[in-house]
CSV table of C-alpha atoms and ligand atoms in Angstrom, one decimal:
chain,number,residue,atom,x,y,z
N,10,MET,CA,-33.1,-0.1,-2.3
N,11,VAL,CA,-29.7,1.7,-1.5
N,12,ASN,CA,-26.9,0.7,-3.6
N,13,LEU,CA,-23.1,1.1,-3.8
N,14,SER,CA,-23.3,4.1,-5.9
N,15,ILE,CA,-24.9,6.1,-3.4
N,16,MET,CA,-23.3,4.5,-0.4
N,17,PRO,CA,-21.2,7.1,1.3
N,18,ALA,CA,-18.4,4.5,1.9
N,19,ALA,CA,-17.7,1.4,-0.4
N,20,LEU,CA,-14.7,0.1,1.7
N,21,ARG,CA,-14.0,-0.5,5.1
N,22,ARG,CA,-11.1,-1.2,7.2
N,23,VAL,CA,-11.5,-4.2,9.8
N,24,ALA,CA,-10.0,-6.2,12.5
N,25,ARG,CA,-10.3,-10.0,12.1
N,26,ALA,CA,-9.3,-13.3,13.6
N,27,LEU,CA,-7.7,-15.4,10.9
N,28,ARG,CA,-7.5,-18.7,12.8
N,29,ALA,CA,-7.9,-19.8,16.4
N,30,GLY,CA,-5.5,-18.5,18.7
N,31,GLY,CA,-4.3,-15.6,20.7
N,32,THR,CA,-3.6,-12.1,19.5
N,33,GLU,CA,-1.1,-13.1,16.9
N,34,VAL,CA,-3.8,-14.2,14.6
N,35,ILE,CA,-5.4,-10.6,14.5
N,36,GLU,CA,-5.1,-8.7,11.2
N,37,VAL,CA,-6.3,-5.5,9.9
N,38,GLY,CA,-7.3,-5.5,6.3
N,39,ALA,CA,-9.7,-3.7,3.8
N,40,GLU,CA,-13.1,-5.3,2.5
N,41,GLY,CA,-16.0,-4.0,0.5
N,42,ILE,CA,-19.1,-2.9,2.2
N,43,ALA,CA,-22.4,-4.8,0.8
N,44,PRO,CA,-25.2,-2.5,-0.4
N,45,LEU,CA,-27.9,-2.0,2.6
N,46,LYS,CA,-30.7,-4.5,2.6
N,47,PRO,CA,-33.8,-3.6,4.2
N,48,GLY,CA,-33.8,-2.7,7.9
N,49,GLU,CA,-30.0,-2.1,8.0
N,50,ALA,CA,-28.1,1.0,8.6
N,51,LEU,CA,-24.4,1.8,7.7
N,52,VAL,CA,-22.5,3.3,11.1
N,53,ARG,CA,-19.1,5.1,11.1
N,54,VAL,CA,-17.8,3.6,14.0
N,55,GLU,CA,-16.3,6.0,16.5
N,56,ALA,CA,-15.3,3.8,19.5
N,57,ALA,CA,-15.3,-0.1,19.4
N,58,GLY,CA,-15.6,-1.6,22.9
N,59,LEU,CA,-13.8,-4.9,23.5
N,60,ASN,CA,-15.0,-7.7,25.6
N,61,HIS,CA,-13.4,-10.8,27.4
N,62,ALA,CA,-15.7,-13.3,25.6
N,63,GLU,CA,-13.9,-12.3,22.4
N,64,THR,CA,-10.8,-13.9,23.7
N,65,LEU,CA,-12.4,-17.2,24.7
N,66,ILE,CA,-14.3,-17.2,21.4
N,67,ARG,CA,-11.0,-16.6,19.4
N,68,SER,CA,-9.2,-19.4,21.2
N,69,GLY,CA,-11.7,-22.0,18.9
N,70,ARG,CA,-12.1,-23.9,22.4
N,71,TYR,CA,-15.0,-22.1,23.9
N,72,VAL,CA,-18.7,-23.3,23.9
N,73,VAL,CA,-19.4,-20.4,21.6
N,74,ARG,CA,-17.8,-21.0,18.0
N,75,LEU,CA,-17.4,-18.8,14.9
N,76,PRO,CA,-16.0,-20.1,11.7
N,77,PHE,CA,-12.7,-18.4,10.8
N,78,PRO,CA,-11.8,-15.8,9.5
N,79,TYR,CA,-14.3,-13.6,11.1
N,80,ALA,CA,-14.6,-10.0,12.0
N,81,LEU,CA,-13.9,-8.8,15.5
N,82,GLY,CA,-15.8,-6.7,17.9
N,83,GLY,CA,-19.3,-6.8,19.0
N,84,GLU,CA,-20.3,-3.6,20.5
N,85,GLY,CA,-19.7,0.2,19.8
N,86,SER,CA,-20.9,3.5,19.0
N,87,GLY,CA,-20.8,5.9,16.2
N,88,THR,CA,-22.8,7.9,13.7
N,89,VAL,CA,-25.4,6.7,11.1
N,90,ILE,CA,-24.2,7.5,7.6
N,91,ALA,CA,-26.6,5.6,5.3
N,92,THR,CA,-29.8,3.8,6.0
N,93,GLY,CA,-31.4,1.1,4.0
N,94,PRO,CA,-35.2,0.7,3.2
N,95,ASP,CA,-37.5,0.2,6.0
N,96,THR,CA,-35.5,2.1,8.7
N,97,SER,CA,-37.9,5.2,9.0
N,98,ASP,CA,-37.2,5.7,12.9
N,99,LEU,CA,-33.3,6.2,12.2
N,100,SER,CA,-32.2,9.4,10.5
N,101,VAL,CA,-28.5,9.8,9.0
N,102,GLY,CA,-26.3,11.7,11.3
N,103,ALA,CA,-28.1,9.9,14.5
N,104,ARG,CA,-25.5,9.3,17.3
N,105,VAL,CA,-26.1,5.5,18.2
N,106,CYS,CA,-24.6,2.5,20.3
N,107,TRP,CA,-25.2,-1.2,20.0
N,108,GLY,CA,-24.0,-4.7,21.4
N,109,ALA,CA,-23.9,-8.0,19.6
N,110,VAL,CA,-23.3,-6.8,16.1
N,111,LEU,CA,-20.5,-8.7,14.9
N,112,GLY,CA,-17.3,-6.9,12.9
N,113,SER,CA,-17.7,-3.8,15.0
N,114,CYS,CA,-13.9,-3.3,15.3
N,115,ALA,CA,-13.9,-1.5,11.9
N,116,THR,CA,-14.1,2.0,10.4
N,117,PHE,CA,-17.7,1.2,9.4
N,118,VAL,CA,-20.1,-1.4,10.3
N,119,THR,CA,-23.4,-2.7,8.8
N,120,ALA,CA,-26.2,-3.0,11.6
N,121,PRO,CA,-29.8,-3.8,11.9
N,122,ALA,CA,-31.3,-0.5,12.5
N,123,SER,CA,-33.6,-2.2,15.3
N,124,LEU,CA,-30.5,-2.9,17.4
N,125,LEU,CA,-29.2,0.9,17.6
N,126,ALA,CA,-30.0,2.6,20.5
N,127,PRO,CA,-29.8,6.5,20.5
N,128,ILE,CA,-27.1,8.0,22.8
N,129,PRO,CA,-28.2,10.7,24.8
N,130,ASP,CA,-26.9,14.1,24.6
N,131,GLU,CA,-25.0,13.8,27.9
N,132,LEU,CA,-22.8,11.3,26.8
N,133,GLY,CA,-20.1,11.1,24.5
N,134,PHE,CA,-19.0,8.2,22.0
N,135,GLU,CA,-16.5,6.7,24.3
N,136,GLU,CA,-18.8,6.6,27.3
N,137,ALA,CA,-21.3,5.3,25.1
N,138,ALA,CA,-19.1,2.5,23.8
N,139,CYS,CA,-18.7,1.3,27.4
N,140,ILE,CA,-22.4,0.5,28.0
N,141,PRO,CA,-24.3,-1.9,25.6
N,142,ALA,CA,-22.6,-5.1,26.6
N,143,ALA,CA,-22.4,-4.2,30.4
N,144,GLY,CA,-25.9,-3.0,30.2
N,145,LEU,CA,-27.4,-6.0,28.3
N,146,THR,CA,-25.4,-8.3,30.6
N,147,ALA,CA,-26.5,-6.7,34.2
N,148,GLY,CA,-30.0,-6.5,32.8
N,149,GLY,CA,-30.3,-9.9,32.1
N,150,LEU,CA,-28.3,-11.0,35.2
N,151,ALA,CA,-30.7,-9.0,37.4
N,152,ARG,CA,-33.7,-11.4,36.4
N,153,VAL,CA,-32.0,-14.6,37.4
N,154,TRP,CA,-32.9,-14.7,40.9
N,155,PRO,CA,-35.7,-12.9,42.8
N,156,VAL,CA,-33.3,-11.0,44.8
N,157,ALA,CA,-35.5,-8.0,46.0
N,158,GLY,CA,-35.2,-7.5,49.5
N,159,ARG,CA,-32.5,-10.0,49.9
N,160,SER,CA,-28.8,-10.0,49.7
N,161,ALA,CA,-26.1,-10.4,46.9
N,162,ALA,CA,-22.3,-10.4,46.5
N,163,VAL,CA,-20.9,-8.9,43.2
N,164,TRP,CA,-17.5,-9.9,42.4
N,165,GLY,CA,-16.0,-7.5,39.9
N,166,ALA,CA,-18.1,-4.5,41.0
N,167,ALA,CA,-15.9,-2.2,39.8
N,168,GLY,CA,-15.7,-3.8,36.4
N,169,GLY,CA,-18.0,-2.8,33.3
N,170,VAL,CA,-20.7,-5.4,34.0
N,171,GLY,CA,-20.3,-5.2,37.8
N,172,ARG,CA,-20.9,-1.4,38.0
N,173,MET,CA,-24.3,-1.5,36.0
N,174,LEU,CA,-25.4,-5.1,38.1
N,175,THR,CA,-24.6,-3.3,41.5
N,176,ALA,CA,-26.6,-0.2,40.4
N,177,ILE,CA,-29.7,-2.3,39.2
N,178,LEU,CA,-29.7,-4.8,42.1
N,179,ALA,CA,-29.3,-1.8,44.6
N,180,GLU,CA,-32.2,0.0,42.6
N,181,GLN,CA,-34.5,-3.3,43.3
N,182,GLY,CA,-33.6,-3.1,47.2
N,183,VAL,CA,-31.1,-5.6,47.3
N,184,ASP,CA,-28.4,-5.5,49.9
N,185,VAL,CA,-25.5,-5.4,47.7
N,186,ILE,CA,-21.7,-6.2,48.6
N,187,GLY,CA,-19.3,-5.3,45.9
N,188,ILE,CA,-15.9,-6.6,45.9
N,189,ALA,CA,-13.2,-4.9,44.0
N,190,SER,CA,-9.6,-3.8,44.4
N,191,GLY,CA,-7.9,-0.9,46.1
N,192,GLY,CA,-9.4,2.6,45.4
N,193,ARG,CA,-12.0,1.4,43.2
N,194,ILE,CA,-14.1,0.3,46.2
N,195,GLN,CA,-15.0,4.1,46.5
N,196,ASP,CA,-16.7,3.8,43.2
N,197,VAL,CA,-18.4,0.5,44.2
N,198,ARG,CA,-20.0,2.5,47.2
N,199,ALA,CA,-21.0,5.5,45.0
N,200,ILE,CA,-23.0,3.0,42.7
N,201,GLY,CA,-25.0,1.8,45.9
N,202,ALA,CA,-23.2,-1.1,47.4
N,203,ARG,CA,-23.9,-1.3,51.2
N,204,LEU,CA,-20.5,-2.8,51.7
N,205,ALA,CA,-17.6,-2.6,49.6
N,206,ILE,CA,-14.8,-5.1,50.1
N,207,ASP,CA,-11.1,-4.7,49.0
N,208,ARG,CA,-10.2,-8.1,47.7
N,209,THR,CA,-6.6,-7.2,47.7
N,210,ILE,CA,-6.5,-6.7,51.7
N,211,GLU,CA,-9.8,-8.5,52.9
N,212,ASP,CA,-10.7,-12.1,53.1
N,213,ALA,CA,-13.8,-11.7,50.9
N,214,ALA,CA,-16.0,-14.4,52.5
N,215,ALA,CA,-15.2,-13.5,56.0
N,216,ALA,CA,-16.2,-10.0,55.2
N,217,VAL,CA,-19.6,-11.2,53.6
N,218,ARG,CA,-20.1,-13.2,56.7
N,219,ALA,CA,-19.6,-10.5,59.0
N,220,HIS,CA,-21.8,-8.3,57.0
N,221,THR,CA,-24.5,-10.8,57.0
N,222,GLY,CA,-24.4,-12.0,60.7
N,223,GLY,CA,-22.8,-14.8,59.7
N,224,ARG,CA,-25.6,-16.3,57.5
N,225,GLY,CA,-24.1,-15.4,54.1
N,226,VAL,CA,-25.7,-13.7,51.0
N,227,ASP,CA,-28.7,-15.4,48.9
N,228,ALA,CA,-26.9,-14.8,45.7
N,229,VAL,CA,-23.2,-14.5,44.5
N,230,PHE,CA,-22.6,-13.0,40.7
N,231,ASP,CA,-19.2,-14.4,39.9
N,232,PRO,CA,-17.6,-13.6,36.3
N,233,ILE,CA,-14.0,-14.5,37.6
N,234,GLY,CA,-14.5,-18.6,37.6
N,235,ALA,CA,-11.7,-21.0,39.0
N,236,ALA,CA,-9.9,-18.7,41.2
N,237,THR,CA,-12.9,-17.5,43.2
N,238,LEU,CA,-15.3,-20.5,43.0
N,239,GLU,CA,-14.4,-21.8,46.5
N,240,THR,CA,-14.8,-18.3,48.1
N,241,SER,CA,-18.1,-17.9,46.4
N,242,LEU,CA,-19.5,-20.9,47.9
N,243,ARG,CA,-18.3,-19.8,51.4
N,244,MET,CA,-20.1,-16.8,50.9
N,245,LEU,CA,-23.5,-18.5,50.3
N,246,ALA,CA,-26.5,-18.8,52.8
N,247,PRO,CA,-28.3,-22.1,53.0
N,248,ARG,CA,-30.3,-22.4,49.6
N,249,GLY,CA,-28.1,-19.6,48.1
N,250,LEU,CA,-27.5,-19.4,44.5
N,251,LEU,CA,-24.0,-19.2,42.9
N,252,ILE,CA,-24.5,-17.3,39.3
N,253,SER,CA,-21.5,-17.9,37.3
N,254,TYR,CA,-21.4,-15.8,34.1
N,255,GLY,CA,-17.6,-15.6,33.2
N,256,GLU,CA,-14.3,-17.2,33.7
N,257,LEU,CA,-11.8,-14.6,33.5
N,258,SER,CA,-9.4,-16.9,35.6
N,259,GLY,CA,-10.5,-20.1,33.9
N,260,PRO,CA,-13.5,-22.5,33.8
N,261,PRO,CA,-15.0,-23.2,37.3
N,262,VAL,CA,-15.3,-27.0,37.6
N,263,ILE,CA,-17.9,-28.0,40.7
N,264,ASP,CA,-17.8,-31.1,42.7
N,265,LEU,CA,-21.5,-31.7,43.4
N,266,HIS,CA,-20.7,-32.6,47.2
N,267,GLU,CA,-19.5,-29.0,47.6
N,268,LEU,CA,-23.3,-28.1,47.2
N,269,PHE,CA,-24.2,-30.3,50.0
N,270,ARG,CA,-22.9,-27.9,52.7
N,271,GLY,CA,-25.6,-25.3,52.2
N,272,SER,CA,-27.8,-27.1,49.5
N,273,PHE,CA,-26.7,-24.6,47.2
N,274,PHE,CA,-27.8,-23.9,43.8
N,275,VAL,CA,-25.6,-23.0,40.9
N,276,THR,CA,-26.1,-21.7,37.2
N,277,LYS,CA,-23.9,-20.9,34.3
N,278,TYR,CA,-25.9,-17.7,32.8
N,279,ASN,CA,-26.3,-17.5,29.1
N,280,GLY,CA,-27.8,-14.3,28.2
N,281,LEU,CA,-30.0,-15.6,25.5
N,282,HIS,CA,-32.1,-17.5,28.1
N,283,TRP,CA,-32.9,-14.1,30.1
N,284,VAL,CA,-34.2,-12.0,27.3
N,285,GLU,CA,-37.4,-12.4,25.3
N,286,GLY,CA,-35.3,-12.1,22.0
N,287,ILE,CA,-32.9,-10.0,20.4
N,288,HIS,CA,-35.5,-7.3,20.2
N,289,GLU,CA,-35.1,-6.5,23.9
N,290,PHE,CA,-31.3,-5.7,23.3
N,291,PRO,CA,-31.9,-2.0,22.6
N,292,VAL,CA,-34.2,-1.7,25.4
N,293,LEU,CA,-31.8,-3.0,27.9
N,294,ILE,CA,-29.2,-0.8,26.5
N,295,ARG,CA,-31.5,2.4,26.5
N,296,LYS,CA,-32.2,1.7,30.1
N,297,ALA,CA,-28.5,1.3,31.0
N,298,LEU,CA,-27.9,4.5,29.0
N,299,ALA,CA,-30.3,6.4,31.1
N,300,ARG,CA,-28.8,5.0,34.2
N,301,ALA,CA,-25.4,6.4,33.2
N,302,VAL,CA,-26.8,9.5,32.7
N,303,LYS,CA,-28.2,9.7,36.2
N,304,ASN,CA,-25.2,8.5,37.8
N,305,ARG,CA,-21.8,8.4,35.9
N,306,ALA,CA,-20.3,6.2,38.3
N,307,VAL,CA,-21.8,3.2,36.5
N,308,ILE,CA,-19.8,3.8,33.6
N,309,SER,CA,-16.6,1.9,33.2
N,310,ASP,CA,-13.2,3.6,33.6
N,311,ILE,CA,-11.4,3.6,30.4
N,312,ALA,CA,-8.2,1.7,30.5
N,313,GLY,CA,-6.8,2.4,27.0
N,314,ARG,CA,-7.6,3.8,23.6
N,315,PHE,CA,-6.2,2.3,20.6
N,316,ALA,CA,-6.0,3.0,16.7
N,317,LEU,CA,-7.5,0.3,14.4
N,318,ASP,CA,-4.0,-0.5,13.3
N,319,ASP,CA,-3.0,-1.5,16.6
N,320,ALA,CA,-6.3,-3.9,17.4
N,321,ALA,CA,-4.0,-6.9,18.3
N,322,GLN,CA,-2.3,-4.4,21.1
N,323,ALA,CA,-5.8,-3.6,22.2
N,324,TYR,CA,-6.7,-7.2,22.6
N,325,ARG,CA,-3.6,-8.0,24.3
N,326,ALA,CA,-4.4,-5.0,26.9
N,327,LEU,CA,-7.7,-6.6,27.4
N,328,GLU,CA,-6.2,-9.9,28.1
N,329,SER,CA,-3.5,-8.5,30.6
N,330,GLY,CA,-5.9,-7.4,33.1
N,331,ALA,CA,-6.3,-3.8,32.4
N,332,GLN,CA,-8.6,-2.3,34.7
N,333,GLY,CA,-11.5,-0.9,32.7
N,334,LYS,CA,-12.6,-0.7,29.2
N,335,VAL,CA,-10.4,-1.1,26.4
N,336,LEU,CA,-11.5,1.1,23.3
N,337,VAL,CA,-10.4,0.8,19.8
N,338,LEU,CA,-11.1,4.3,17.9
N,339,PRO,CA,-11.2,3.2,14.2
N,340,ASN,CA,-11.4,6.8,12.6
N,341,ALA,CA,-9.0,8.4,15.1
N,342,ALA,CA,-5.4,9.3,14.1
N,343,ARG,CA,-2.8,7.4,15.6
N,344,LEU,CA,-3.2,7.4,19.4
N,345,ASP,CA,-1.1,7.1,22.6
N,346,PRO,CA,-3.3,4.1,24.0
N,347,TRP,CA,-2.8,5.0,27.7
N,348,HIS,CA,-4.4,8.7,27.4
V,30,LIG,N1,-22.2,-14.4,30.0
V,30,LIG,C1,-22.5,-13.2,29.5
V,30,LIG,O1,-23.4,-12.9,28.8
V,30,LIG,C2,-21.6,-12.1,29.6
V,30,LIG,C3,-21.6,-10.9,28.8
V,30,LIG,C4,-20.6,-9.9,29.1
V,30,LIG,C5,-19.5,-10.2,30.0
V,30,LIG,N2,-19.3,-11.4,30.4
V,30,LIG,C6,-18.3,-11.7,31.6
V,30,LIG,O2,-18.5,-10.8,32.6
V,30,LIG,C7,-16.9,-10.8,33.0
V,30,LIG,C8,-16.9,-9.3,33.4
V,30,LIG,O3,-16.7,-8.4,32.0
V,30,LIG,P1,-16.5,-7.1,32.3
V,30,LIG,O4,-16.7,-6.5,30.9
V,30,LIG,O5,-17.3,-6.4,33.4
V,30,LIG,O6,-15.0,-7.1,32.9
V,30,LIG,P2,-14.0,-6.2,33.3
V,30,LIG,O7,-14.6,-4.5,33.0
V,30,LIG,O8,-12.6,-6.5,33.0
V,30,LIG,O9,-14.3,-6.3,35.0
V,30,LIG,C9,-13.9,-7.4,35.5
V,30,LIG,C10,-13.2,-7.3,37.1
V,30,LIG,O10,-13.0,-8.3,37.7
V,30,LIG,C11,-11.9,-8.1,38.7
V,30,LIG,N3,-11.2,-9.2,38.6
V,30,LIG,C12,-10.4,-9.6,37.6
V,30,LIG,N4,-9.4,-10.8,38.0
V,30,LIG,C13,-10.1,-11.3,39.3
V,30,LIG,C14,-9.7,-12.2,40.3
V,30,LIG,N5,-9.0,-13.1,39.9
V,30,LIG,N6,-10.3,-12.3,41.4
V,30,LIG,C15,-11.4,-11.5,41.5
V,30,LIG,N7,-11.5,-10.1,40.8
V,30,LIG,C16,-10.9,-10.1,39.7
V,30,LIG,C17,-11.2,-6.9,38.4
V,30,LIG,O11,-11.7,-5.8,39.3
V,30,LIG,P3,-11.1,-5.4,40.6
V,30,LIG,O12,-9.5,-5.7,40.5
V,30,LIG,O13,-11.6,-4.1,40.8
V,30,LIG,O14,-11.5,-6.5,41.4
V,30,LIG,C18,-11.9,-6.5,37.0
V,30,LIG,O15,-11.7,-5.1,36.5
V,30,LIG,C19,-16.2,-11.4,32.0
V,30,LIG,O16,-15.9,-12.7,32.6
V,30,LIG,C20,-17.0,-11.5,30.6
V,30,LIG,O17,-16.6,-12.4,30.0
V,30,LIG,C21,-20.4,-12.5,30.4
């Protein structure tokens, strides 16, 4: 059994949500690191990736609830500095990344070794921290509908999840239409979309209809919610499926009568129902890392890098619609966030 006396770190600094609310409830403090249990590893966190779901959960009004106070952050990358018993596959010094480990917005995190995916030599810590949640989510989303040989529209195609999803669907032979804003549509094309729509100057539904000869697409992947619901339904072919997997603009509310127009299907995606279990997480992350090595365009832009003490500012950047991934670099000296 590893114990504190031989642990390389006994304390960590961590960002926590003290109670339900906005970024004003975030505080950074110190706490002890418990001795490692069998199957656990201690990782020095080099980069923690922030995710939109964290904002919903911290509000205290979302379908997923955590007891307050809790430690923030779910994904990241870093270096293994200690291993507990039963972790023979993992070495001290290994460069790893992960998704779904609560408390990752911290100088160190204790994680199940089985959830850690090795970072390929070609990728740095910052790139690797952009990949786990995007890879997991896109990998699950691509299973929702037998889309091979069919057509799909992807909102937020230049976002973290959207890039990975566009790549996977295109690899499966889907006629992918990616929707993004401004110059980001170049990236969407580079990832494999047959058509990239600039939502800031085009009517997205009309462009989708024109591309599909008026029929519409078989599936729409929508992480935006309230603001795009109506347009998403206008894009669908008869018996098409709307996959709602986020609510960046607020929760979508559907009147069933709206589905009558095309006998449409709608699902609210919960990733846990589309993987066989948590053991699949590192498998999907490894695939996403390999995809990123082959084509760096699938890796999200980085919108900003923040020191741990500025965690609240980092979450504010995430919530203000920053284009790209917001990272916290917990072991870096003070940073200029936007460089
Ligand atoms: N259910 C799950 O398991 C799960 C897991 C992970 C993520 N998610 C959800 O997936 C979504 C995307 O996450 P992400 O990490 O990829 O975010 P992201 O990197 O911030 O990308 C989202 C993109 O959506 C576009 N967008 C934002 N507001 C929009 C609007 N009003 N209308 C149209 N497009 C808009 C923006 O790109 P452009 O400006 O280029 O259009 C933005 O970059 C979030 O809602 C998140 O909560 C769900």
